[in-house]
Coordinates of N, CA and C in Angstrom, one line a residue:
X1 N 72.8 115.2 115.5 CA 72.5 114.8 116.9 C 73.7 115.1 117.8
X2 N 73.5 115.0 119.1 CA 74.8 115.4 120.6 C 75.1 114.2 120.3
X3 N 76.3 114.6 120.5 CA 77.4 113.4 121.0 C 77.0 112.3 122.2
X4 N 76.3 112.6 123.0 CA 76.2 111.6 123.8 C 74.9 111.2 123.1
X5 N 74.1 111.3 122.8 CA 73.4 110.4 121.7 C 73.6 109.3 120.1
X6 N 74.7 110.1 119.4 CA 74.5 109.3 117.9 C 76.1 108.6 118.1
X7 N 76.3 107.4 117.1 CA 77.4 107.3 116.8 C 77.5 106.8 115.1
X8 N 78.5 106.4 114.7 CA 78.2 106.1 112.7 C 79.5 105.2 112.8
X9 N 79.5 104.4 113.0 CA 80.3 103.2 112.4 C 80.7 103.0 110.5
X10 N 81.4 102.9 110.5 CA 82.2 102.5 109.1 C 83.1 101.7 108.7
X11 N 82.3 100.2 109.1 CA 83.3 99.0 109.4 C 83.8 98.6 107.8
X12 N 85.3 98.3 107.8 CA 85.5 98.3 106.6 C 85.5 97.1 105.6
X13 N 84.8 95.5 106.6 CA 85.4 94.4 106.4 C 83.8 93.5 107.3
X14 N 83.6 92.5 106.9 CA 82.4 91.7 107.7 C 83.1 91.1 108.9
X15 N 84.0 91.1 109.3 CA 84.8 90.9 110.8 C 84.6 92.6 111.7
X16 N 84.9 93.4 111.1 CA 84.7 94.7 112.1 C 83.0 94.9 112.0
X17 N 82.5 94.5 111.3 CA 81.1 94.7 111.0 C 80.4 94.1 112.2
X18 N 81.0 92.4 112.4 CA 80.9 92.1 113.3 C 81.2 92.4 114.8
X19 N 82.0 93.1 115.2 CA 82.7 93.8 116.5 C 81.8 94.8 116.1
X20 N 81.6 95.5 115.1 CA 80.8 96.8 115.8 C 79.3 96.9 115.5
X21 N 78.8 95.0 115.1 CA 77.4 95.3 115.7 C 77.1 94.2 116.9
X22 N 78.1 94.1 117.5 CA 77.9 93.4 118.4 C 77.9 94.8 120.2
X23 N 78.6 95.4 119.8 CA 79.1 96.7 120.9 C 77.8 97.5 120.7
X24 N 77.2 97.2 119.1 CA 76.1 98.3 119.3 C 74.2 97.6 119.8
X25 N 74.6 96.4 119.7 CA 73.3 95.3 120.2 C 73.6 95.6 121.7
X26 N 74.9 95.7 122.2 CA 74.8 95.4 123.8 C 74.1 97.1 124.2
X27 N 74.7 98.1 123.6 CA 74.6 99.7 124.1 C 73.0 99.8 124.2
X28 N 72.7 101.0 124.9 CA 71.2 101.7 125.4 C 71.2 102.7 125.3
X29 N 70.6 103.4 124.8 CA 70.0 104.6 125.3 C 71.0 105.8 124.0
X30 N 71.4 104.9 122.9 CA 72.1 105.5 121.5 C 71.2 105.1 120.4
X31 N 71.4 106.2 119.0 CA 71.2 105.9 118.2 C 72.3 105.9 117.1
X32 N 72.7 104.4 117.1 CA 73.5 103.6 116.4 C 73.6 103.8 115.0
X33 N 74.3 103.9 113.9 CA 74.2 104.1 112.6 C 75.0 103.1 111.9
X34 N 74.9 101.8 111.1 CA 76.5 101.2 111.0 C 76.4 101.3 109.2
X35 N 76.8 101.3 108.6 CA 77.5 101.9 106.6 C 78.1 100.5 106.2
X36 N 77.8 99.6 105.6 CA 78.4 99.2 105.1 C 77.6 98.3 103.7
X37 N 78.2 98.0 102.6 CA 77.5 97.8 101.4 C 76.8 95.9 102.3
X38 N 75.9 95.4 101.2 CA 75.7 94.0 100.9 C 76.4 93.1 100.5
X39 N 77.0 93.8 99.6 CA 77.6 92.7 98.7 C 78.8 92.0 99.4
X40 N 79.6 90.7 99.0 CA 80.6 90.4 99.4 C 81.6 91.3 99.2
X41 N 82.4 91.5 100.1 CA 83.7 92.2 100.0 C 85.0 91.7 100.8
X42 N 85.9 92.0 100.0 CA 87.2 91.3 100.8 C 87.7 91.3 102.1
X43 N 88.4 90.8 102.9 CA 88.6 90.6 104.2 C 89.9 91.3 104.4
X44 N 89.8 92.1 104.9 CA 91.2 92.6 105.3 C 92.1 92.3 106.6
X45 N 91.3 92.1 107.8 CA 91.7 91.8 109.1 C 91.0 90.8 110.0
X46 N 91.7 90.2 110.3 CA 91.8 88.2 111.3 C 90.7 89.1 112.0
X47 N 89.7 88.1 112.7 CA 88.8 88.7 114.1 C 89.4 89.6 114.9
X48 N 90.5 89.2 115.9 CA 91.2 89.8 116.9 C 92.0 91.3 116.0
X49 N 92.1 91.5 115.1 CA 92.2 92.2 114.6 C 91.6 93.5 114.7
X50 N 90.3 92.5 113.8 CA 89.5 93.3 113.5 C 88.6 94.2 115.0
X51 N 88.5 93.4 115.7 CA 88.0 93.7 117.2 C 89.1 94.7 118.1
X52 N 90.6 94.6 117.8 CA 91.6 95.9 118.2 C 91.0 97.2 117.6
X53 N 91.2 96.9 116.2 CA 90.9 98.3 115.0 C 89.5 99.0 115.7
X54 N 88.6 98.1 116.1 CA 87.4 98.9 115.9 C 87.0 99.8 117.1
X55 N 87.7 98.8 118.4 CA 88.0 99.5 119.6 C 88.5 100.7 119.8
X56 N 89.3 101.2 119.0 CA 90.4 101.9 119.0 C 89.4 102.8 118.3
X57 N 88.4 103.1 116.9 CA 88.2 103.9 116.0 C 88.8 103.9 115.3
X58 N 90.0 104.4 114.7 CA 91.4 104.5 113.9 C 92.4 103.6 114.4
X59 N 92.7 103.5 112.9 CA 93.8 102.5 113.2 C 95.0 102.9 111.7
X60 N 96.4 103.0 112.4 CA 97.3 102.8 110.7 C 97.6 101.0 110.5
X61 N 97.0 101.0 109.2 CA 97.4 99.6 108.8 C 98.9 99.3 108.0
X62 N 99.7 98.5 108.9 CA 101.0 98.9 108.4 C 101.0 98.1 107.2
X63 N 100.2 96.7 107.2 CA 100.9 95.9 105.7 C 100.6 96.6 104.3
X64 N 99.7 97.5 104.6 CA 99.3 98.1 103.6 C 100.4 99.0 103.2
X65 N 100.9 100.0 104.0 CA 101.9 101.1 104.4 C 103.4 100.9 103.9
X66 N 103.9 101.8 103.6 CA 105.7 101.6 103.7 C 106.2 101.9 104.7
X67 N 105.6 103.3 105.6 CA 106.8 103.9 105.7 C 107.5 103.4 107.1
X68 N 107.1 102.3 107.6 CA 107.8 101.7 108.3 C 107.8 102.2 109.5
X69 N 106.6 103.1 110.2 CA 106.7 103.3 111.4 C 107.3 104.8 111.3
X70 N 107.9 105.3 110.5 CA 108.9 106.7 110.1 C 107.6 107.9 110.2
X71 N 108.0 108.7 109.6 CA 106.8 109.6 109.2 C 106.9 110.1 107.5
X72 N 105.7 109.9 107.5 CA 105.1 109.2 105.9 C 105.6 110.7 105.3
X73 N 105.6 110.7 103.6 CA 105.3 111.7 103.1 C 103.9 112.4 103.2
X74 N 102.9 111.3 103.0 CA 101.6 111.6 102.6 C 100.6 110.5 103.6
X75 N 99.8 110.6 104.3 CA 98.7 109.8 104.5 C 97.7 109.5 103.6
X76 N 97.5 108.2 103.6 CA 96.4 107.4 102.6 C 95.1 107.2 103.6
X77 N 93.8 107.7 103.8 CA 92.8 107.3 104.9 C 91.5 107.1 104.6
X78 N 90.9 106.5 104.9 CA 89.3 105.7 104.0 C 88.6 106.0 105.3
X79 N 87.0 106.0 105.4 CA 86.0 105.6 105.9 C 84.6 105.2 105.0
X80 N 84.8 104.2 105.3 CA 84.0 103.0 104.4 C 84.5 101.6 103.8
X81 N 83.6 100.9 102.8 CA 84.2 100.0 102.8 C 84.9 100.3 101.6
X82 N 83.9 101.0 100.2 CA 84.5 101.2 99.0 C 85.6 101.8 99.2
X83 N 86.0 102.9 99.8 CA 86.8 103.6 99.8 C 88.2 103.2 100.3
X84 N 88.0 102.4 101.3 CA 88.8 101.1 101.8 C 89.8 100.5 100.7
X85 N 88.8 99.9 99.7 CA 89.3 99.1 99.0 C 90.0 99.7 98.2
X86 N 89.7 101.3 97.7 CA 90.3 102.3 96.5 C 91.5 102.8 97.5
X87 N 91.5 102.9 98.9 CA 92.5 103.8 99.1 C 93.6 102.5 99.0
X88 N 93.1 101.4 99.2 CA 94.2 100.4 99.5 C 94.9 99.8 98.2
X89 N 93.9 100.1 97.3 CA 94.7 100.1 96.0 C 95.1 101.0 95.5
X90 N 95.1 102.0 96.0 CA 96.4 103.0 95.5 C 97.2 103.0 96.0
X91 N 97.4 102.7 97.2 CA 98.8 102.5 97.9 C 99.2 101.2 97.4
X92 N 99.2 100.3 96.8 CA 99.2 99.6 96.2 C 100.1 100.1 94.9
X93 N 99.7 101.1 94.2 CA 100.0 101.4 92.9 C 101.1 102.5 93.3
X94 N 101.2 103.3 94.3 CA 102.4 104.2 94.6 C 103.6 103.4 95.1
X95 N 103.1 102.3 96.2 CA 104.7 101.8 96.4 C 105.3 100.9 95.0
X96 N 104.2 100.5 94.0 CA 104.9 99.8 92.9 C 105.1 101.0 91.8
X97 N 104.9 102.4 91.2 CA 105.1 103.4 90.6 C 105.8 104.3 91.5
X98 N 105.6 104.4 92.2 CA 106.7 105.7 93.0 C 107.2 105.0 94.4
X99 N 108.1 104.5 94.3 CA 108.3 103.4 95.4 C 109.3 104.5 96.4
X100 N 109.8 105.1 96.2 CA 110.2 106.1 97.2 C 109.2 106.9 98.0
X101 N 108.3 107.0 97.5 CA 107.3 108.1 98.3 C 107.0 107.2 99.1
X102 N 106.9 107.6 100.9 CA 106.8 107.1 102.7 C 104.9 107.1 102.2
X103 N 104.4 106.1 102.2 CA 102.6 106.1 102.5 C 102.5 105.1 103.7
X104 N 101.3 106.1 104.5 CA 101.1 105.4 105.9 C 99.5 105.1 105.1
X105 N 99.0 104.4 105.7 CA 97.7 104.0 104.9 C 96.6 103.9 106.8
X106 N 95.3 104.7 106.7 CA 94.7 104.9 108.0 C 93.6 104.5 107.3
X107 N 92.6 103.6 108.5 CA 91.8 103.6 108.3 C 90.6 103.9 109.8
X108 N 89.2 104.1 109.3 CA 88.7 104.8 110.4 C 87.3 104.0 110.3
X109 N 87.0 103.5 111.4 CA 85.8 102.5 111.4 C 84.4 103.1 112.2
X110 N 85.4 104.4 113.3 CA 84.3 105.2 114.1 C 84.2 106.8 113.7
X111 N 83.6 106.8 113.1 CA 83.7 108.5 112.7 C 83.9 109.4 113.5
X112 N 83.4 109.4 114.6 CA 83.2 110.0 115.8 C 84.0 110.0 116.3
X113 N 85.3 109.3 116.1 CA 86.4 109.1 116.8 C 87.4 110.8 116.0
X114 N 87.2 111.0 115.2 CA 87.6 112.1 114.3 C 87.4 113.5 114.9
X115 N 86.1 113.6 115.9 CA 85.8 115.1 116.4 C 87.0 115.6 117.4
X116 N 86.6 116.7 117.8 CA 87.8 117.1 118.6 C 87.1 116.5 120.1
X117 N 88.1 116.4 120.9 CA 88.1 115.8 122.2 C 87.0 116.2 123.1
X118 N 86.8 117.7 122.5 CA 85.7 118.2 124.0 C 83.9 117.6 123.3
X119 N 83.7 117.1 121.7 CA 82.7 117.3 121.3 C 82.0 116.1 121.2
X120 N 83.2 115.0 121.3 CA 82.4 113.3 121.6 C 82.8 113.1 122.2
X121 N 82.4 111.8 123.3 CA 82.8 111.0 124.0 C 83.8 110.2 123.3
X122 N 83.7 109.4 122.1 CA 84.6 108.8 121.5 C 85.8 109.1 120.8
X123 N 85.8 110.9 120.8 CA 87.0 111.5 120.1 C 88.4 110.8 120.6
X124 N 89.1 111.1 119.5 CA 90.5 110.5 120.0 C 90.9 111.4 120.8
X125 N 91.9 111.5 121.9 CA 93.1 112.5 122.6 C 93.8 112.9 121.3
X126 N 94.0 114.3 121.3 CA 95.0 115.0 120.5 C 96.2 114.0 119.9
X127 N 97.0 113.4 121.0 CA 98.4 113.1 121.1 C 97.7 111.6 119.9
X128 N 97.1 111.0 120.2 CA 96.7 109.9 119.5 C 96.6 110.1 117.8
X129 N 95.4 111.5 117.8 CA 95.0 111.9 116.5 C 96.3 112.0 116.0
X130 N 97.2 112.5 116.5 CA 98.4 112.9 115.8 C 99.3 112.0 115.4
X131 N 99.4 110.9 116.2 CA 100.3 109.3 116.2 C 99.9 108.7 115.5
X132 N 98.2 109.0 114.8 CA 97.7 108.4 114.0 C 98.5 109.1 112.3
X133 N 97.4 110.4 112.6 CA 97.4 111.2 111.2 C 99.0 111.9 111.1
X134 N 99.8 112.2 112.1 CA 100.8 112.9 112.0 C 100.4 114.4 112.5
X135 N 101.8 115.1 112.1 CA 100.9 116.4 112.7 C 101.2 117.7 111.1
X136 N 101.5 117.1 110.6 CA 102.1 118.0 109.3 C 101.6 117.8 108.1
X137 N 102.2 116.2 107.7 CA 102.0 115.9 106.6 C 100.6 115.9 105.6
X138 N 100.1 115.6 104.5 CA 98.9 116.0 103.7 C 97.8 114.5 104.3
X139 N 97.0 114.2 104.2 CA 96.0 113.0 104.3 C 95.1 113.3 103.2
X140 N 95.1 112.6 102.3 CA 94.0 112.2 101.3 C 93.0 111.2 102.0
X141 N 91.9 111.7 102.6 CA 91.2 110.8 102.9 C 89.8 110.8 101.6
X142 N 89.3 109.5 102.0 CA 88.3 108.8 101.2 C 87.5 108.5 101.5
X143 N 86.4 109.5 101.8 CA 84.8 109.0 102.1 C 83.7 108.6 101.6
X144 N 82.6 107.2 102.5 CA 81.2 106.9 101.6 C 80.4 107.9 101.6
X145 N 80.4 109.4 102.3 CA 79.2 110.3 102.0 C 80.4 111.8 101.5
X146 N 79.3 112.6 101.8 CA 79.7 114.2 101.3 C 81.1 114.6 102.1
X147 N 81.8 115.3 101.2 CA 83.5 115.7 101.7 C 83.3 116.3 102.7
X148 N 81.7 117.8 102.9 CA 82.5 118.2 104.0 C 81.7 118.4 105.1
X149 N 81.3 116.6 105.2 CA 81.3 116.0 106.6 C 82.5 116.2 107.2
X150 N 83.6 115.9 106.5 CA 84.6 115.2 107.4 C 85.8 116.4 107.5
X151 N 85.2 117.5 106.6 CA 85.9 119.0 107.0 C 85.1 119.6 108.5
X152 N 83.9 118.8 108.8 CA 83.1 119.6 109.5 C 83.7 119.1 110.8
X153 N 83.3 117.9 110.6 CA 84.0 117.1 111.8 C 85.5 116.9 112.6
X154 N 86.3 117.1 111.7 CA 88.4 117.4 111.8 C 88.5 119.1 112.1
X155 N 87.2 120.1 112.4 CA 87.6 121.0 112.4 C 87.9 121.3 114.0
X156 N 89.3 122.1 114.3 CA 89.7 122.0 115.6 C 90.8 121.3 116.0
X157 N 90.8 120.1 114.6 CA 92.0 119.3 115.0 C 93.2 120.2 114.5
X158 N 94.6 119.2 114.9 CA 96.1 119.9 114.6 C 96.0 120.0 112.9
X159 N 96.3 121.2 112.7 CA 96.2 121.9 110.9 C 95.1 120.7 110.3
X160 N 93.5 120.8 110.6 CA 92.4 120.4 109.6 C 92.4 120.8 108.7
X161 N 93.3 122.0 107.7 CA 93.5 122.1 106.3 C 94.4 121.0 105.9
X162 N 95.0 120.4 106.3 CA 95.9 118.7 105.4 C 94.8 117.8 105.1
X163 N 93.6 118.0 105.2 CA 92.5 117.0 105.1 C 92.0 117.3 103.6
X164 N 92.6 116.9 102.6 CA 91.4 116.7 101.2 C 91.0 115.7 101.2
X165 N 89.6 115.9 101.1 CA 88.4 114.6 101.1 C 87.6 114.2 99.7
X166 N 88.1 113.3 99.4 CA 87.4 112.7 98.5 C 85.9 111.9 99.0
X167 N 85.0 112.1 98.2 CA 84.1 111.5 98.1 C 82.6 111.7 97.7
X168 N 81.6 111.9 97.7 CA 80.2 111.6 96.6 C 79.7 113.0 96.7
X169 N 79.9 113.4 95.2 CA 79.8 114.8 94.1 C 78.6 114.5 93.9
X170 N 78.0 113.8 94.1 CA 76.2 113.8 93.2 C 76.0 113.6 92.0
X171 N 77.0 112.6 91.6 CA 77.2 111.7 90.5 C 76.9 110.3 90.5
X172 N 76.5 109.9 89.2 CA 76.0 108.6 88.9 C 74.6 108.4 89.5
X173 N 74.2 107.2 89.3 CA 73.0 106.6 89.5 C 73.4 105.4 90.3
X174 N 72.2 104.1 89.5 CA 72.5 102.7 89.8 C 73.6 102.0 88.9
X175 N 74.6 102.0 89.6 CA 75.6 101.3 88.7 C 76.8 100.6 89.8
X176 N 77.7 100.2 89.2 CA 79.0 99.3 89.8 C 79.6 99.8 90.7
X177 N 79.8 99.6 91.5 CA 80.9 100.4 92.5 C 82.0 101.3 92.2
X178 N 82.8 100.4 91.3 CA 84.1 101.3 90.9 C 83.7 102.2 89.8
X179 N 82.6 102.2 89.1 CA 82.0 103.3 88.0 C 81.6 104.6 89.2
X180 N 81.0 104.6 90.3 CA 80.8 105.1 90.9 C 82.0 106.1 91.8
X181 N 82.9 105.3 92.1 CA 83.9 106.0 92.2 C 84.7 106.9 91.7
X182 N 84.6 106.5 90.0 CA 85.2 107.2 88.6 C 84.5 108.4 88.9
X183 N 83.5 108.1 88.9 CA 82.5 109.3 88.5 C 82.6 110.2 89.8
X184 N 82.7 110.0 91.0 CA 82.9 110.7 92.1 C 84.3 111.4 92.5
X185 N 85.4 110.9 91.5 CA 86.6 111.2 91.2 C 87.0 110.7 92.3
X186 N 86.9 109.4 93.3 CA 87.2 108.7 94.3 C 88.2 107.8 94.4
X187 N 88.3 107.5 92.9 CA 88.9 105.9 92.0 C 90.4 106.1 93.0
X188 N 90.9 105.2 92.6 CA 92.1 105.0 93.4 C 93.2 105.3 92.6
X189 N 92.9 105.3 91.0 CA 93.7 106.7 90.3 C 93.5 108.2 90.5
X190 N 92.4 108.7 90.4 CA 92.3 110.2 91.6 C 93.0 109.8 92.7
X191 N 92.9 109.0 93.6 CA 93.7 109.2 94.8 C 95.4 109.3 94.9
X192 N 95.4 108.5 93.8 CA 97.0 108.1 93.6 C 97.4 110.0 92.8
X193 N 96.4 110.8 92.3 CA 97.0 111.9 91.6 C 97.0 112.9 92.7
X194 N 96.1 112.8 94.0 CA 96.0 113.4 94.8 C 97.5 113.1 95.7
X195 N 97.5 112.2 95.8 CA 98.6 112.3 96.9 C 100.3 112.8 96.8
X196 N 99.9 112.1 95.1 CA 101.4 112.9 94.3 C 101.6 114.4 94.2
X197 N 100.1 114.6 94.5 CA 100.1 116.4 94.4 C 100.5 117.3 95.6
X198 N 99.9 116.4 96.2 CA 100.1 116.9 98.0 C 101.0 116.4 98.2
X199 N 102.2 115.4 98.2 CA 103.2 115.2 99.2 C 104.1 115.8 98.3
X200 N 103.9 116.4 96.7 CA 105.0 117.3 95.8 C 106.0 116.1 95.9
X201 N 105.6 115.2 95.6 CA 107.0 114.1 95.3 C 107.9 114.3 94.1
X202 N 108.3 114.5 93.6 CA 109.7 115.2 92.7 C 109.8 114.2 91.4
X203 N 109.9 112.9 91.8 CA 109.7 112.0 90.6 C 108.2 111.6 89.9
X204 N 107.2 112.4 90.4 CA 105.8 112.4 89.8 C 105.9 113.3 88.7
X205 N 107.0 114.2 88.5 CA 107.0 114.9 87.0 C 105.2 115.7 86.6
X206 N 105.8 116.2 85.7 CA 104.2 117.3 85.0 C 103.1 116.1 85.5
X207 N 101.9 117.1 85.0 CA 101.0 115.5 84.7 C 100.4 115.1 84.0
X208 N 101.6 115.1 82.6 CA 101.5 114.6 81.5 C 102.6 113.4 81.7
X209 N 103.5 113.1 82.9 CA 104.8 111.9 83.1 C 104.6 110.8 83.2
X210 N 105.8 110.3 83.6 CA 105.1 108.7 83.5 C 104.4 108.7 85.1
X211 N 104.6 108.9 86.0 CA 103.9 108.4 87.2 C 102.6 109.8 87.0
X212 N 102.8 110.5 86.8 CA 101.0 110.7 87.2 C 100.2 110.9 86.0
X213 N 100.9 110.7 84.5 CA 100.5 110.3 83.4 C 99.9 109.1 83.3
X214 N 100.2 107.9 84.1 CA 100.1 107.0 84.0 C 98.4 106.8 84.7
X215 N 98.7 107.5 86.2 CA 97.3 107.5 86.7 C 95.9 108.5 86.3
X216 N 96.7 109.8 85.4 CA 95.4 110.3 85.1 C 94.9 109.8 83.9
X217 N 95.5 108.8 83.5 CA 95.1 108.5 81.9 C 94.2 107.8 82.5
X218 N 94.1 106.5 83.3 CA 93.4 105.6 83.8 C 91.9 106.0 83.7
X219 N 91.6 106.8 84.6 CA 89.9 107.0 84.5 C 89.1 107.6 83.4
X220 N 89.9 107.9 82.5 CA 89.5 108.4 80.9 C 89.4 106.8 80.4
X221 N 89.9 106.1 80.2 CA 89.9 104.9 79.7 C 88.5 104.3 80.0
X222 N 88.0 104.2 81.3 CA 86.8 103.4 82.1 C 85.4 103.3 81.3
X223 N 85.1 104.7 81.1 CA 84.2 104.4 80.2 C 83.7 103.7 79.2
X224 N 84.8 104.1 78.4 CA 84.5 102.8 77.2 C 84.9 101.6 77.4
X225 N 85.6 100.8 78.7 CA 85.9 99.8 79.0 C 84.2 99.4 79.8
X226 N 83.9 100.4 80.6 CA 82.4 100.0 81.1 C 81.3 99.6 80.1
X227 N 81.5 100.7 79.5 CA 80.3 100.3 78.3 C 80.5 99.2 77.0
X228 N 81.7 99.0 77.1 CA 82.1 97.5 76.4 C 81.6 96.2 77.0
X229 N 82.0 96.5 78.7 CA 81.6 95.1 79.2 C 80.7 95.1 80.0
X230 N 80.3 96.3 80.3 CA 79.2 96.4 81.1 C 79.4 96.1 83.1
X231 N 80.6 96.6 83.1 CA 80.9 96.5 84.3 C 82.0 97.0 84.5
X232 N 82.3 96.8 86.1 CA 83.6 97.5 86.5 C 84.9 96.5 86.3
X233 N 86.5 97.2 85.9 CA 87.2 96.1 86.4 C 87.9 95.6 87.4

């Protein structure tokens, strides 16, 4: 669909859920799309928070983040909610396993906010995309649909080749969230191998070592922990 018709929301939390179906009950003359699972899922961001983030489309979330405002080695970036939760647990697992590597952690609630400037209404300004994403560095982002939506969509922006997209291979069935991920190579161990790969961090060693040994062993493990207990952990 034109830009001045569709928009796709990807609120990451039932507070932005909130802000962005509240903007989309008041709008006219759009066809609205908003992504987010049923199930309970964790809270990431206070209302007023959550109501800045969603305004904006992108947002870097610093408590999640190290690099303190600097410029990251690598960008951590989700759209959705699972992916949310995997990219935030990998940053998670890098600043406690590779605590030198700079991770800016982004998250994106309006998809549309991603296009280049001339092709939505909602695109970010260049200067923004860039204060967000940087203008160099690698971004592992983590998507709820096909990777290359979001190659389709970043194309035009400053170097759209830093964009490796994780997200749904046409794997699995009806099952657990985080089995779904495994299987999609989404888990937030793939992420955590991806980012070590792309930002070439020096203390990640082969990837037989301990930091990315550590994470590739992880998703080999799942299976037989799934099919032991019959769920994710």
């Amino acid at each position: 669909m034109k830009g001045t018709v569709a928009r796709i929301y990807l609120p990451p939390d039932a507070n932005c859920l909130l802000s962005v179906a509240e903007h989309c009950f008041r709008s006219r003359n759009y066809v609205n799309l908003i992504v987010i699972d049923k199930q309970p899922q964790l809270q990431w961001l206070d209302m007023n928070a959550a109501v800045k983030h969603c305004t904006a489309g992108a947002s870097v979330w610093p408590w999640a983040s190290n690099d303190q405002g600097s410029e990251p080695d690598v960008v951590l970036a989700a759209a959705g909610d699972t992916p949310t939760l995997e990219v935030v647990a990998a940053a998670w697992l890098l600043r406690k396993h590779a605590p030198d590597l700079k991770i800016r952690v982004v998250n994106v609630a309006d998809l549309m906010c991603l296009y280049p400037p001339l092709l939505h209404p909602h695109s970010l300004e260049e200067a923004q995309f860039i204060d967000i994403f940087t203008a160099v560095r690698p971004i592992i982002f983590a998507f709820h649909g096909y990777q290359r939506a979001i190659h389709a969509i970043v194309h035009g922006r400053t170097r759209a080749e830093r964009f490796h997209v994780r997200g749904f291979m046409e794997e699995g069935t009806t099952t657990t969230p985080f089995d779904m991920v495994v299987r999609n190579e989404m888990s937030r161990f793939h992420l955590c191998m991806e980012a070590l790969r792309r930002s070439a961090y020096p203390q990640a060693g082969p990837p037989d070592g301990v930091v990315s040994g550590h994470a590739g062993q992880a998703p080999d493990l799942h299976p037989r922990a799934f099919r032991g207990h019959a769920g994710s952990p």
